[in-house]
Tab-separated table of C-alpha atoms in Angstrom:
chain	number	residue	atom	x	y	z
A	1120	MET	CA	0.067	0.076	-0.196
A	1121	THR	CA	1.285	3.453	-0.467
A	1122	ALA	CA	0.359	6.703	1.426
A	1123	LEU	CA	-1.595	8.103	-2.043
A	1124	ARG	CA	-3.945	5.618	-2.147
A	1125	ILE	CA	-4.859	4.535	1.833
A	1126	ARG	CA	-6.125	6.665	4.277
A	1127	LEU	CA	-4.411	5.871	7.458
A	1128	ARG	CA	-6.628	5.897	11.091
A	1129	ASP	CA	-5.898	6.027	14.267
A	1130	GLY	CA	-4.886	2.405	15.647
A	1131	ALA	CA	-2.621	-0.649	15.092
A	1132	ALA	CA	-0.630	-1.276	11.842
A	1133	GLN	CA	2.747	-2.509	11.096
A	1134	LEU	CA	5.924	-0.971	9.369
A	1135	SER	CA	7.149	-2.711	6.595
A	1136	LEU	CA	11.037	-2.241	6.241
A	1137	PRO	CA	13.673	-4.219	4.154
A	1138	GLY	CA	14.831	-5.747	6.854
A	1139	GLY	CA	11.398	-7.069	8.584
A	1140	VAL	CA	8.139	-5.866	10.172
A	1141	VAL	CA	8.108	-3.543	13.201
A	1142	PRO	CA	4.476	-2.986	15.121
A	1143	LEU	CA	3.086	0.055	14.468
A	1144	GLU	CA	0.638	2.742	16.125
A	1145	VAL	CA	-1.022	5.216	13.626
A	1146	ALA	CA	-1.808	8.868	15.043
A	1147	ALA	CA	-3.857	10.196	12.457
A	1148	SER	CA	-6.900	12.232	14.254
A	1149	TYR	CA	-5.782	15.461	16.131
A	1150	ARG	CA	-6.034	14.361	19.541
A	1151	ALA	CA	-3.669	11.168	18.991
A	1152	ARG	CA	-1.457	13.105	17.328
A	1153	THR	CA	-1.420	15.918	20.389
A	1154	ARG	CA	-0.957	13.003	22.779
A	1155	GLY	CA	1.874	11.134	21.058
A	1156	LEU	CA	4.278	9.669	23.178
A	1157	LEU	CA	3.391	12.326	25.965
A	1158	GLY	CA	2.815	10.559	29.322
A	1159	ARG	CA	4.621	7.154	28.297
A	1160	ASP	CA	8.020	5.425	29.428
A	1161	GLY	CA	8.860	3.860	26.259
A	1162	VAL	CA	7.285	2.654	22.902
A	1163	ALA	CA	6.905	-0.516	21.555
A	1164	GLY	CA	7.755	-0.532	18.002
A	1165	ALA	CA	7.021	2.832	16.584
A	1166	LEU	CA	4.431	5.612	16.031
A	1167	LEU	CA	3.440	7.222	12.748
A	1168	LEU	CA	1.891	10.972	13.283
A	1169	THR	CA	-0.044	11.944	10.285
A	1170	PRO	CA	-0.184	14.341	8.858
A	1171	ALA	CA	2.915	15.906	10.375
A	1172	ALA	CA	6.008	17.889	9.324
A	1173	SER	CA	7.673	18.199	12.680
A	1174	VAL	CA	7.540	17.336	16.439
A	1175	HIS	CA	8.503	18.447	19.910
A	1176	THR	CA	9.878	16.400	22.946
A	1177	LEU	CA	8.790	18.851	25.516
A	1178	GLY	CA	7.504	17.141	28.588
A	1179	MET	CA	8.952	13.537	27.305
A	1180	ARG	CA	10.560	11.063	29.530
A	1181	PHE	CA	13.189	9.694	26.911
A	1182	ALA	CA	14.899	10.475	23.739
A	1183	ILE	CA	13.236	9.506	20.661
A	1184	ASP	CA	14.449	8.990	16.892
A	1185	VAL	CA	12.387	11.048	14.473
A	1186	ALA	CA	12.094	10.316	10.455
A	1187	TYR	CA	10.296	12.662	8.454
A	1188	LEU	CA	8.300	11.094	5.814
A	1189	ASP	CA	7.409	12.222	2.444
A	1190	ARG	CA	3.762	11.544	0.795
A	1191	ARG	CA	5.112	8.329	-0.915
A	1192	LEU	CA	6.679	7.504	2.518
A	1193	ARG	CA	10.011	7.993	1.396
A	1194	VAL	CA	12.367	8.872	4.657
A	1195	LEU	CA	13.527	12.569	4.103
A	1196	ALA	CA	15.798	12.414	7.182
A	1197	VAL	CA	16.147	10.704	10.178
A	1198	ARG	CA	17.282	12.702	13.777
A	1199	THR	CA	17.500	11.754	17.544
A	1200	MET	CA	15.738	14.225	19.647
A	1201	ALA	CA	16.647	14.441	23.352
A	1202	PRO	CA	13.467	15.212	26.012
A	1203	GLY	CA	12.700	19.278	25.991
A	1204	ARG	CA	13.479	19.888	22.165
A	1205	ILE	CA	11.855	21.636	19.653
A	1206	GLY	CA	12.115	19.718	15.919
A	1207	ARG	CA	12.411	22.122	12.889
A	1208	PRO	CA	9.473	21.572	10.432
A	1209	ARG	CA	10.597	19.993	7.029
A	1210	LEU	CA	9.135	21.283	4.205
A	1211	ARG	CA	8.029	18.192	2.071
A	1212	ALA	CA	7.734	16.173	5.096
A	1213	ARG	CA	3.817	14.827	5.516
A	1214	HIS	CA	4.283	11.929	8.041
A	1215	VAL	CA	6.775	11.756	11.061
A	1216	LEU	CA	7.570	8.322	12.290
A	1217	GLU	CA	8.600	7.996	16.199
A	1218	ALA	CA	10.924	5.392	18.231
A	1219	GLU	CA	12.975	5.195	21.077
A	1220	ALA	CA	16.212	6.563	20.743
A	1221	GLY	CA	18.748	3.945	18.521
A	1222	ALA	CA	15.809	1.780	17.195
A	1223	MET	CA	15.838	3.426	13.705
A	1224	ALA	CA	19.678	2.542	13.216
A	1225	GLY	CA	19.098	-0.930	14.553
A	1226	TRP	CA	16.188	-1.009	11.728
A	1227	GLY	CA	18.452	0.062	9.355
A	1228	LEU	CA	16.021	3.144	8.583
A	1229	VAL	CA	18.281	5.422	6.701
A	1230	ARG	CA	17.575	8.664	4.062
A	1231	GLY	CA	16.198	7.777	0.503
A	1232	MET	CA	14.780	4.379	1.976
A	1233	THR	CA	10.845	3.776	1.487
A	1234	VAL	CA	8.584	1.933	3.787
A	1235	SER	CA	5.201	0.848	3.851
A	1236	VAL	CA	2.339	0.561	6.005
A	1237	GLU	CA	-0.223	-2.513	6.437
A	1238	PRO	CA	-2.898	-3.325	8.560
A	1239	GLY	CA	-1.584	-4.905	11.733
A	1240	GLU	CA	-2.117	-6.709	15.160
A	1241	ALA	CA	-3.197	-4.602	18.016
A	1242	VAL	CA	-0.563	-3.046	19.893
A	1243	GLU	CA	-1.743	-1.518	23.618
A	1244	PRO	CA	-1.834	1.929	22.874
A	1245	GLY	CA	0.202	3.897	25.470
A	1246	GLU	CA	1.841	0.607	26.740
A	1247	ARG	CA	5.009	-0.735	26.187
């Protein structure tokens, strides 16, 4: 599936990478995007914020990896953000993928790579 043909909704999904599959929570509503990873001690897999072009880590308890994705789910940039930071908006970003710091390097996620989002098994929202 491509981002051009599907409409992402809040809930469970799977992030397909060339190296495997990662549990994914999709935050597509305003309420889910606003809550994001705030108040959590970690995240199992990743969180996809859509639409989004920037993120912050104000009030977060842990450092995160952030990948900015375009409309075709191609990675524009990957950054690590410490708690208490405000990220710069990315001009062509349509989605933002968040995971615990170091996770994306472990998955082999790099700039220029394309990922896909598939329906997946339920993950516990807000739980690790």
